[in-house]
XYZ file of C-alpha atoms in Angstrom:
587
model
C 15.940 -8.541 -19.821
C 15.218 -4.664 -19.509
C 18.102 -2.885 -17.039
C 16.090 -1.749 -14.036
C 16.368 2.043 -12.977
C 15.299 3.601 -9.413
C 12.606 6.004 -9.728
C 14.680 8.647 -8.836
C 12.604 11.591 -10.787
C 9.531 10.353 -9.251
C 11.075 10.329 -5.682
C 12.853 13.693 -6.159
C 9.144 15.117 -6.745
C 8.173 13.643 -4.124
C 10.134 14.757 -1.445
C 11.324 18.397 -2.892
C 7.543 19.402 -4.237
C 5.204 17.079 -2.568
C 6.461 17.076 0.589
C 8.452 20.248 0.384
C 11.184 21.844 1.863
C 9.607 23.857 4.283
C 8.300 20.664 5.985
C 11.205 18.589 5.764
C 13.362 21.367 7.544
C 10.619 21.175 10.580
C 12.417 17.496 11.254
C 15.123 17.169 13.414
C 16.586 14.706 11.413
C 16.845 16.878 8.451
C 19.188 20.090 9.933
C 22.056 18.498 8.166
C 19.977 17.415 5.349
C 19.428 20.177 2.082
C 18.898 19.204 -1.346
C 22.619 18.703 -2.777
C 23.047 16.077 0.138
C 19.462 14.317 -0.355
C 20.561 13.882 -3.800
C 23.754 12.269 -3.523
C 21.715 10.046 -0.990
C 19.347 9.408 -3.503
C 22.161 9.000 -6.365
C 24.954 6.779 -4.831
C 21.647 4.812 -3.707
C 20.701 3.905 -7.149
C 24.240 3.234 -8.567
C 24.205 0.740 -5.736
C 21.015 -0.927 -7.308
C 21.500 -0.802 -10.740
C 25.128 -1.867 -10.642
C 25.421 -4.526 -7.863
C 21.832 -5.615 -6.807
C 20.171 -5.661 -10.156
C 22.743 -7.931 -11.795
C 22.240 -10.554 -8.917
C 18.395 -10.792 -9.199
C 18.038 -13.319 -11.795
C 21.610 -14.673 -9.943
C 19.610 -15.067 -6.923
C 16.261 -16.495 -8.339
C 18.337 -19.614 -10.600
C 20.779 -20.550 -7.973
C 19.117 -20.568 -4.527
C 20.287 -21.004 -1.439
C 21.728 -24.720 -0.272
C 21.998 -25.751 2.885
C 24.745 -28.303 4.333
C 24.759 -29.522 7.990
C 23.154 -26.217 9.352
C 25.083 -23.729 7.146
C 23.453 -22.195 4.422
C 25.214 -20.516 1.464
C 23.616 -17.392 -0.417
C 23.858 -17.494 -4.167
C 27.295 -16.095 -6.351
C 28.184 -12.548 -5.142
C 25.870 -11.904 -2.361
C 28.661 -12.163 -0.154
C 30.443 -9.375 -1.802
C 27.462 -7.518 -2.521
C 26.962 -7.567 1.499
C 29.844 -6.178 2.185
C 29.871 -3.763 -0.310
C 26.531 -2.609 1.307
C 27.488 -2.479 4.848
C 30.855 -1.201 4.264
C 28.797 1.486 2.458
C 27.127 2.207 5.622
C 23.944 1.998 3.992
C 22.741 -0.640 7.241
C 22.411 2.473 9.926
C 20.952 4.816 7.148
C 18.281 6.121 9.781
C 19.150 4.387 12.883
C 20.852 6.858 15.871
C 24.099 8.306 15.492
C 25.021 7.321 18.453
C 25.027 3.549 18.005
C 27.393 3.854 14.740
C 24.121 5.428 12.409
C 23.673 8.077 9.928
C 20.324 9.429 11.502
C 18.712 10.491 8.676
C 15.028 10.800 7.985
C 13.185 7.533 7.583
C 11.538 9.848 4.666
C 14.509 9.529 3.019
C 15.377 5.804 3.928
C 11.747 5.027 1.921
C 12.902 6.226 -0.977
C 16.017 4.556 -1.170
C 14.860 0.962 0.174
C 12.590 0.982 -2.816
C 15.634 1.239 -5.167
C 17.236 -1.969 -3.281
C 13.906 -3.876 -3.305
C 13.379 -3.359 -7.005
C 16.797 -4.135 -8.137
C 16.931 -7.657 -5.963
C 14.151 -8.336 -3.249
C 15.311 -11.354 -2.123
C 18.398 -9.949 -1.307
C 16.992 -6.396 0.602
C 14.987 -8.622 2.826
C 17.794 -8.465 5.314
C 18.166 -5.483 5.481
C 14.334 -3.929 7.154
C 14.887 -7.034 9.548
C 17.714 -5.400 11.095
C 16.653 -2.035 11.353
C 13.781 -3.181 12.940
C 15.291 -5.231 15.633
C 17.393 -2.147 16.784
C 13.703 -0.188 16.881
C 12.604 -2.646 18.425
C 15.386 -2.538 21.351
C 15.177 0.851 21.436
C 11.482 0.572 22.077
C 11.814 -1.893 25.348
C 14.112 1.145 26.651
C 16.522 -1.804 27.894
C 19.859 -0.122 27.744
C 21.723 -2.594 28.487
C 20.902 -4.664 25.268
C 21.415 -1.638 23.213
C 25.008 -1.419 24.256
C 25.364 -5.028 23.909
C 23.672 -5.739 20.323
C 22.949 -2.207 19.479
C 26.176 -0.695 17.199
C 26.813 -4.305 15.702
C 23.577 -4.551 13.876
C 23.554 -0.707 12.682
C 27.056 -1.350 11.763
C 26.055 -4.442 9.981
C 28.386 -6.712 11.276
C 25.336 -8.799 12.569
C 22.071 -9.273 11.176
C 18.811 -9.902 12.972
C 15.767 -12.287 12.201
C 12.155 -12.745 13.860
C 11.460 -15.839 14.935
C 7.430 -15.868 15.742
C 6.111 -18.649 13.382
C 5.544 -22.210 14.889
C 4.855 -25.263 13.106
C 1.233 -25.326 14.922
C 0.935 -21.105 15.891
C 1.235 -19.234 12.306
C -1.060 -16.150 12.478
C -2.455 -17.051 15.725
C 0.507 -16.501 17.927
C -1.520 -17.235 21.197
C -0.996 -20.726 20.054
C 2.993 -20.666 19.998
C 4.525 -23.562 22.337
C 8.483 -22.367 22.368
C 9.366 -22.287 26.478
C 11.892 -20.315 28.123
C 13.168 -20.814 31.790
C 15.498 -18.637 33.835
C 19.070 -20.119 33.849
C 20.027 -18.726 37.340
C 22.030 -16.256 36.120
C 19.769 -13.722 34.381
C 19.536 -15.437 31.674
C 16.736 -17.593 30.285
C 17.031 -20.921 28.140
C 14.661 -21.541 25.078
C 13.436 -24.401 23.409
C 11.127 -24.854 20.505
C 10.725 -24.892 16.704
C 10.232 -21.735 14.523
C 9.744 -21.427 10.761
C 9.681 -19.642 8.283
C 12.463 -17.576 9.689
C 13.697 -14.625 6.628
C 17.266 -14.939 6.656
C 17.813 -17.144 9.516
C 20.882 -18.547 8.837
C 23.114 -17.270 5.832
C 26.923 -16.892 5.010
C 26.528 -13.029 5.053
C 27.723 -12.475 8.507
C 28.846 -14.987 10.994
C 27.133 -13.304 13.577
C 23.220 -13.193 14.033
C 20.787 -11.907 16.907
C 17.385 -13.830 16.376
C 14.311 -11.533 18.527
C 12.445 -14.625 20.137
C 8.801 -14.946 20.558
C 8.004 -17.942 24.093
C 6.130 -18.492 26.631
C 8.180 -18.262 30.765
C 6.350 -20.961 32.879
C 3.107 -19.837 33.934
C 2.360 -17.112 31.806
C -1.198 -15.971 31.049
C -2.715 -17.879 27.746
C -2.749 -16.768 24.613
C -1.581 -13.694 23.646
C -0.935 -12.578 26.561
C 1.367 -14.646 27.664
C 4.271 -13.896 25.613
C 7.451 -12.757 25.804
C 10.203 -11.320 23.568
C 13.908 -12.644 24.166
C 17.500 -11.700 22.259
C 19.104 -15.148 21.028
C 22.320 -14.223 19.757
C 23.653 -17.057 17.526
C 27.022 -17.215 18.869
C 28.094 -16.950 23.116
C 30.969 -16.469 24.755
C 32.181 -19.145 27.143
C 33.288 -18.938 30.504
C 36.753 -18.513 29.267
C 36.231 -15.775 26.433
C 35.918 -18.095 23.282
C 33.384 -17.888 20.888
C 31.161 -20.856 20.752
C 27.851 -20.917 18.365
C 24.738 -20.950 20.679
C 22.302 -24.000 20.661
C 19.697 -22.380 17.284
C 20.197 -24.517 14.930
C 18.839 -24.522 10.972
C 16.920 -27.457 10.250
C 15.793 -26.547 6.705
C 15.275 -24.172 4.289
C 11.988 -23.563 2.222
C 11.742 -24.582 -1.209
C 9.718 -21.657 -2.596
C 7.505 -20.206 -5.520
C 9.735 -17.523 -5.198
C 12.178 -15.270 -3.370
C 14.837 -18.462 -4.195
C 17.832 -16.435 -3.162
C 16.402 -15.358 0.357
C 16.814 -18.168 2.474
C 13.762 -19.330 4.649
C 14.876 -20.980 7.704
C 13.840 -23.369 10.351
C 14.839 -23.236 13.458
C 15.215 -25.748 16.561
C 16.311 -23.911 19.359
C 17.138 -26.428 21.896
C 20.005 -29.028 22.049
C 21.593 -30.086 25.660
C 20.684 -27.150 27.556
C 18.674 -24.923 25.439
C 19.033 -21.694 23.351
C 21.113 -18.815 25.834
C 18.526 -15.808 25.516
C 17.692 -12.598 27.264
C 14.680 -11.117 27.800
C 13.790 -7.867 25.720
C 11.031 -5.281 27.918
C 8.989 -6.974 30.720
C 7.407 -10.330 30.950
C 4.702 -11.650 29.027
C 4.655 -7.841 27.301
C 6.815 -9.576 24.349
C 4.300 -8.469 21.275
C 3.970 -4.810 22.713
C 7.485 -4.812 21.881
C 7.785 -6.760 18.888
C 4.975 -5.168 17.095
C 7.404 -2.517 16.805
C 9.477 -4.472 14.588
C 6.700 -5.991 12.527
C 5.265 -2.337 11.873
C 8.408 -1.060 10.442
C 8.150 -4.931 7.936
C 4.623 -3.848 7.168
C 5.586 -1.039 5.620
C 8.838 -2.471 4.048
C 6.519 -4.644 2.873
C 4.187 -2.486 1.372
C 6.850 -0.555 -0.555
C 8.061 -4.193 -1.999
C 4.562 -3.937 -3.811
C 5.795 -0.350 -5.271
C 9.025 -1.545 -5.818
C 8.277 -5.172 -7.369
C 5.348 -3.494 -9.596
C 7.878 -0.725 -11.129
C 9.987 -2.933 -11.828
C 7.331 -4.555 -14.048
C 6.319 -1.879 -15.478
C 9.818 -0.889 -16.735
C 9.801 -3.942 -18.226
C 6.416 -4.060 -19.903
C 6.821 -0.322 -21.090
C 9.733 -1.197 -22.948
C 8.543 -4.208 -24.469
C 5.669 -2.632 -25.375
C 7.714 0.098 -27.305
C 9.749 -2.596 -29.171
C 7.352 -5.533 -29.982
C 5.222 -4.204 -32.887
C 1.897 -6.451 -33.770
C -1.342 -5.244 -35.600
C -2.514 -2.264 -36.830
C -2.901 1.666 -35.582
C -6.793 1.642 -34.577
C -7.323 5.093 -36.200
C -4.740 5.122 -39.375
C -4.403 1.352 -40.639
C -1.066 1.090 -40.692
C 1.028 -1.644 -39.486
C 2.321 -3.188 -37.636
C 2.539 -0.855 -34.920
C 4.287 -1.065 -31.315
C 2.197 -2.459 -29.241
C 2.478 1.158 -27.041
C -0.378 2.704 -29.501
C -2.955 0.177 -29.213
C -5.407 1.605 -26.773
C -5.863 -1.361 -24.488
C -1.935 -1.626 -24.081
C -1.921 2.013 -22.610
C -4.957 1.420 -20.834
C -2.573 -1.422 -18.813
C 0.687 0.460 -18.884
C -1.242 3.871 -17.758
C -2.655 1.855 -14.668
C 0.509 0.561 -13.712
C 1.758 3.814 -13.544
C -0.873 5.985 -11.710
C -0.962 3.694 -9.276
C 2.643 3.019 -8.843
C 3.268 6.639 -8.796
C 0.316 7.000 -6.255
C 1.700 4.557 -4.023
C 5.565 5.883 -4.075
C 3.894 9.192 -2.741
C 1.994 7.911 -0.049
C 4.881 5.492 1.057
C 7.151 8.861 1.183
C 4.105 10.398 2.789
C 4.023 7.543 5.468
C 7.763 7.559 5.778
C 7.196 11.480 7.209
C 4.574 10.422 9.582
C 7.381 8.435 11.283
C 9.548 10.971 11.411
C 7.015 13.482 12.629
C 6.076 10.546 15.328
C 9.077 9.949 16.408
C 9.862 13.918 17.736
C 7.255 14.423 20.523
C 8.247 18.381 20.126
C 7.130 18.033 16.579
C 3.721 20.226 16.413
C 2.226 17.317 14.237
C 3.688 14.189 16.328
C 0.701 13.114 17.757
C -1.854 13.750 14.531
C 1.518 11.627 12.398
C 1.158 8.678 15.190
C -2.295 8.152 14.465
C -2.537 8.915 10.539
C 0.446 6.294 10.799
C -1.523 3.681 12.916
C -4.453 4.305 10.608
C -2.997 3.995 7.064
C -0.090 1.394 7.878
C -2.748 -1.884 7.045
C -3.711 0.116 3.967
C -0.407 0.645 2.560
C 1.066 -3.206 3.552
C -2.537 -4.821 2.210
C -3.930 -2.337 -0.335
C -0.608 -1.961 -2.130
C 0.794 -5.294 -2.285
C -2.711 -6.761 -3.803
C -2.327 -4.339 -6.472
C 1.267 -4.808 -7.291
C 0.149 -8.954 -7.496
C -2.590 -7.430 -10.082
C 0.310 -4.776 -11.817
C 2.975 -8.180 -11.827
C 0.154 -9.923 -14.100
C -0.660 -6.757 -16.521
C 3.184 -7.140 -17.037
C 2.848 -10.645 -18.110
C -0.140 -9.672 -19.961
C 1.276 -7.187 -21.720
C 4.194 -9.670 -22.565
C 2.296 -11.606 -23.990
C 3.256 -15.542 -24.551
C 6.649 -14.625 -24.443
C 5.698 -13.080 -20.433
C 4.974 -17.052 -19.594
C 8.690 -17.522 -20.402
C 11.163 -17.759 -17.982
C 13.941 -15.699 -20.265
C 12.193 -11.906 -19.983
C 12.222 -11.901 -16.371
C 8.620 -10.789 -15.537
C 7.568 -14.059 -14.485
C 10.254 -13.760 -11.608
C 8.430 -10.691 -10.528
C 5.205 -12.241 -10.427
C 6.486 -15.271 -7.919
C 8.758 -12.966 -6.294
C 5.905 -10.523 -4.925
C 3.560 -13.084 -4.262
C 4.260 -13.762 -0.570
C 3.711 -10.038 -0.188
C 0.152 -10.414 0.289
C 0.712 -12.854 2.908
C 4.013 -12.508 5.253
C 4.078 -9.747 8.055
C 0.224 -9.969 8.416
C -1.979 -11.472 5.306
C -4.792 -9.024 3.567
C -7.270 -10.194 6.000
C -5.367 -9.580 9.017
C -4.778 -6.124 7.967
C -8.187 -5.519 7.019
C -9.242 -7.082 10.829
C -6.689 -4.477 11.817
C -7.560 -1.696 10.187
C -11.501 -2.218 11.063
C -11.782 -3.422 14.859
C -8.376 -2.103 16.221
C -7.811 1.581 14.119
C -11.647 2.323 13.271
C -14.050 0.754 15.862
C -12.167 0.935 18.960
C -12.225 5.109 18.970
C -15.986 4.573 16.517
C -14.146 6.439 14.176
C -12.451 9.642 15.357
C -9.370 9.246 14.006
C -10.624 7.893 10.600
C -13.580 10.357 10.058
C -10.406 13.429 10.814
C -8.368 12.008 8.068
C -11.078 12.108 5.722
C -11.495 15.759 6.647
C -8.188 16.551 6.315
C -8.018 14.619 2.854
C -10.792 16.890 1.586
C -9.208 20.324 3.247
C -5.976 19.485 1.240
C -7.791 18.509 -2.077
C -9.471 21.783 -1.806
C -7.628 23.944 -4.260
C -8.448 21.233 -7.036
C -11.692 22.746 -6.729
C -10.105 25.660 -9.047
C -8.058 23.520 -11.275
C -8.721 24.267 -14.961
C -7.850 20.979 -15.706
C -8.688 19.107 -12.486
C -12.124 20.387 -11.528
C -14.074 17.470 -12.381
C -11.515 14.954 -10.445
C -11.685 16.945 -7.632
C -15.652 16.754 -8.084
C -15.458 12.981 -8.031
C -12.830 12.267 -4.843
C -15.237 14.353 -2.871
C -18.278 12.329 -3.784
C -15.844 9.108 -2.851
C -14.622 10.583 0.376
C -18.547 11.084 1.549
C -19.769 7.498 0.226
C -16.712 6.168 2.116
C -17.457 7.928 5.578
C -21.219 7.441 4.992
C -20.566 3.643 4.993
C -18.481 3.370 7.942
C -20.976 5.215 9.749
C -23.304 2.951 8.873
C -21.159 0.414 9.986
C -20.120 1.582 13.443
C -23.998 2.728 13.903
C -26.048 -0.333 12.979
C -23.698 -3.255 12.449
C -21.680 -3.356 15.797
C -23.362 -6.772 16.581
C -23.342 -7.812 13.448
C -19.737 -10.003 13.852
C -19.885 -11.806 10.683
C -20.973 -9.329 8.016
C -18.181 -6.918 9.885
C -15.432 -9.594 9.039
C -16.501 -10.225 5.927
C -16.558 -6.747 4.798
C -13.049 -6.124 6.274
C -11.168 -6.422 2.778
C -13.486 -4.590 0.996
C -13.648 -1.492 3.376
C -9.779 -1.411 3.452
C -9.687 -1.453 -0.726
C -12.445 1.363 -0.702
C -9.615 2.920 1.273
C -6.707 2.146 -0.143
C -8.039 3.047 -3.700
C -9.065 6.601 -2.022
C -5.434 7.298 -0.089
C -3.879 6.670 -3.769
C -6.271 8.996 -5.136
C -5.703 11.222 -2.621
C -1.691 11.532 -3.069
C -2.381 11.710 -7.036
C -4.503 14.708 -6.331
C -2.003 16.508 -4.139
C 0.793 15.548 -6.537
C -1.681 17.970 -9.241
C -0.962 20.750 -6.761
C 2.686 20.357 -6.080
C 3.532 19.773 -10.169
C 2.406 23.654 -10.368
C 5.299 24.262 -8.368
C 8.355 26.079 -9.772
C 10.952 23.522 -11.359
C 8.400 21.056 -12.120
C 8.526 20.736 -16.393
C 5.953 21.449 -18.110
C 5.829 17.355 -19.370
C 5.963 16.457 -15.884
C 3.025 18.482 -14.782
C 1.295 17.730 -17.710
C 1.853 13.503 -17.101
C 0.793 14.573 -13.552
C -2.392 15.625 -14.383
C -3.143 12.573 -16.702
C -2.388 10.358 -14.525
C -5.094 11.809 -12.204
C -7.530 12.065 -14.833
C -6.983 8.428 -15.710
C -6.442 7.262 -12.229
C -10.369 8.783 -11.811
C -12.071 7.568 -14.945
C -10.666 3.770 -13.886
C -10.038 2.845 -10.723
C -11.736 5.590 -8.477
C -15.028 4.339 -9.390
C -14.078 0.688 -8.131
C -14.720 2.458 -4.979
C -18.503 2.053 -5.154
C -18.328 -1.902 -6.055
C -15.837 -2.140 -2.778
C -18.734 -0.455 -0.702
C -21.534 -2.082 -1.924
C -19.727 -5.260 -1.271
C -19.623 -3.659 2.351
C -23.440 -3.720 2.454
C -23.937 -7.039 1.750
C -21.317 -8.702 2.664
C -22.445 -11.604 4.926
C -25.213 -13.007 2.170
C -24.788 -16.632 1.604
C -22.182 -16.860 4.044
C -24.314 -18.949 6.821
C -26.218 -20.725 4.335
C -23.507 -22.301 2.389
C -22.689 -25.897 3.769
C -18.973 -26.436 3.167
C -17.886 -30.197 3.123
């Protein structure tokens, strides 16, 4: 199996020439922050990866996790590995000083979480959980449960899960049936099932705090009526002595893949019920925890860049070793597989769009630390680019890296199909991707009625705008002209068709949901595009190598030759999108 290595050229690009200095230094977050320390960052990072993480994937994947009267057990050396990483301090990376962190920009936290998630996924799952919880109780502005839970999660002595899935109330939340009822004392008591539950139960700490999705007694239906609540899995009893609190695992999933993540159920019940306090107001439980599942949306979306690089690593050096067939132009053979055309053609679009995709994660990782400082001259423009191109990156990216996962089996060969090289872990790993924190179609629902529709398009048709200012100077590329000539035409078919949309298919309900998915592709292919384009202009920067400009530009040239025209099958899919769909009789 090919030894994985962290990207760290690519992301060193990224965030000294593509993002820049000058902009960086506008954060907050970065005062402390110049080059020599973003690169040990960046450095110790990987080590961590390639030394500890990477040697446990395949560890992780063979082994499983087992389960024995309610404890569950983590495969050989994640235990160590755990403490090595919290000990580390890598678990308060970019949460607040003052709760135990290292406050540094979540810029910088993107481009080291994809090192983690490509050396062992399964494993870094716990890790965006956490982080997310402690956003999350920063977000309900209770202060109370900050001190309480607060410096033991960024510290990593506990870990954090959320618990929204119900056996009956997956996507559709307003279904959920878990109850909580005020104990008398300020606290409230649970009871319910949830599933699914990432990490719910594990040997890596004792201590967990599970965020809580119920219902209080006569709350609102639906949606509306739900509340978010802090279940810690241990409580102190009246006299001071730690006694686990009523959550029990049930289960744990068997799985296509993922194996050494363990995927909980959870009955929280028992005599009394679970001990749980309520996080923000009443029945306001998803305005809070939507927090936390926007941070895993884009963790997810980086496991697509992560996953996929890690399969190409492995396909590109395959491809340089296996040699089969003939050289199309000279004859001779065999030859590695790396100069048959069609081999490149599948390597090359691994790699533009991986490399695409790393830039606008980085890009997206700036938007939240632009958001975040309301004195930041850009917060309010990052808030909404965020809110915009969040569904892109989680649903665009991760179908792609499912696609990229296959190439790397395809390129593999028979040998791809067999357990022993290691892609075929990649390809069941990533998988879920598509589907956890918010499946393709949810995202593309999202990105169409809730970040395009409800403001008919302001915030989108700006972006576009802004996407076209910045790709300006390609205009006067020697080698770049005609790309530049080509992601205009896209970036005017793309707002012509959403105009469309918003102008003379409002009422039209079931052509609009069908042609969710395809709009957001058409999108996501253009964002990619987009960040390969201004990568062209930041390679002519001083200190980028004359190879790595020149790969730059190639990858742009192939990036619009192949996949830039799938924009115009996405939007003419658009169009029509509804044909057929009332006629059919299922059944």
């Amino acid at each position: 199996m090919t030894a994985y290595r962290v990207p760290a050229e690519d992301i060193r690009f990224g965030l000294q020439h593509l993002i820049g200095r000058e902009r960086l230094n506008r954060l907050a977050a970065c005062e402390a922050l110049d080059d020599e320390l973003m690169n040990a960052v960046i450095d110790e990072a990987a080590r961590f990866a390639e030394q500890v993480l990477a040697p446990l994937n395949a560890t992780g994947d063979q082994q499983g996790c087992r389960l024995d009267q309610g404890r569950v057990s983590t495969p050989d050396g994640w235990a160590d590995a755990y403490a090595q990483f919290r000990d580390a301090g890598w678990t308060g990376l970019c949460l607040p000083e003052a709760l135990g962190g290292q406050s540094l920009p979540k810029v910088l936290a993107m481009a080291v979480t994809e090192g983690w998630q490509g050396a062992n996924l399964a494993f870094s799952l716990i890790q965006p959980l956490t982080e997310g919880a402690v956003e999350a109780l920063l977000a309900s502005g209770d202060s109370q449960l900050i001190e309480q839970y607060g410096e033991h999660l960024v510290s990593g002595d506990w870990t954090a899960t959320m618990a929204l899935t119900e056996p009956a109330a997956g996507s559709d939340l307003g279904l959920m049936k878990t109850r909580a009822t005020p104990d008398g004392h300020g606290g409230y008591r649970l009871t319910g099932d949830k599933l699914y539950i990432t990490y719910g139960e594990h040997d890596l700490t004792e201590r967990k705090l599970h965020l809580v999705l119920a219902r209080l007694q006569d709350a609102p239906a639906g949606s509306k009526g739900i509340s978010l609540f802090a279940v810690p899995s241990h409580i102190d009893d009246q006299n001071g002595q730690l006694q686990p609190n009523e959550v029990v695992c049930t289960g744990i999933e068997h799985k296509l893949g993922l194996h050494g993540s363990p995927t909980c159920s959870l009955q929280l019940g028992g005599n009394q019920g679970a001990w749980g306090q309520l996080v923000g107001e009443p029945n306001r439980g998803l305005a809070v925890m939507f927090v936390m599942m926007n941070e895993a949306r884009l963790s997810v979306g980086l496991q697509g860049v992560a996953v996929g690089e890690r399969a190409y690593q492995a396909a590109l050096a395959w491809a340089q070793e296996r040699k089969q067939g003939r050289h199309v132009e000279t004859g001779k053979g065999p030859v590695a597989l790396v100069e048959h055309p069609d081999i490149q053609r599948l390597l090359l679009g691994m790699r533009s769009r991986l490399f695409a995709a790393r830039m606008l994660g980085l890009h997206l990782g700036l938007q939240v630390d632009c958001a975040r400082e309301k004195t930041h001259p850009e917060s309010q423009q990052a808030q909404q680019e965020l809110d915009l191109l969040t569904p892109i990156f989680k649903a665009h990216v991760t179908e792609m890296a499912n696609h990229l996962t296959g190439d790397a089996i395809q390129i593999f060969g028979g040998m791809g199909f067999i357990e022993e090289t290691g892609v075929a872990q990649f390809y069941r790993d990533l998988r879920i991707s598509t589907i956890y924190e918010g499946t393709t179609g949810i995202q593309a629902q999202d990105f169409l009625f809730r970040k395009i529709q409800r403001d008919h398009g302001e915030v989108f048709y700006d972006w576009l705008n802004r996407m076209k200012t910045s790709l300006q100077p390609l205009s006067e590329h020697l080698e770049c002209s005609s790309d530049w000539a080509l992601l205009t035409r896209k970036i005017d078919a793309l707002r012509n068709t959403v105009h469309d949309l918003l102008e003379h298919q409002t009422n039209n309900a079931t052509l609009l949901h069908a042609a969710s998915v395809a709009l957001l592709e058409a999108t996501g292919i253009l964002a990619l595009g987009w960040q390969l384009g201004l990568s062209v202009l930041a390679a002519e920067d001083d200190g980028v190598t004359p190879k790595e400009r020149n790969n730059i530009q190639a990858l742009l040239a192939f990036y619009c030759a192949h996949h830039l025209p799938e924009i115009r099958v996405h939007l003419d899919r658009v169009q029509s999108a509804d044909r057929g769909l009332l006629k059919y009789q299922f059944g």
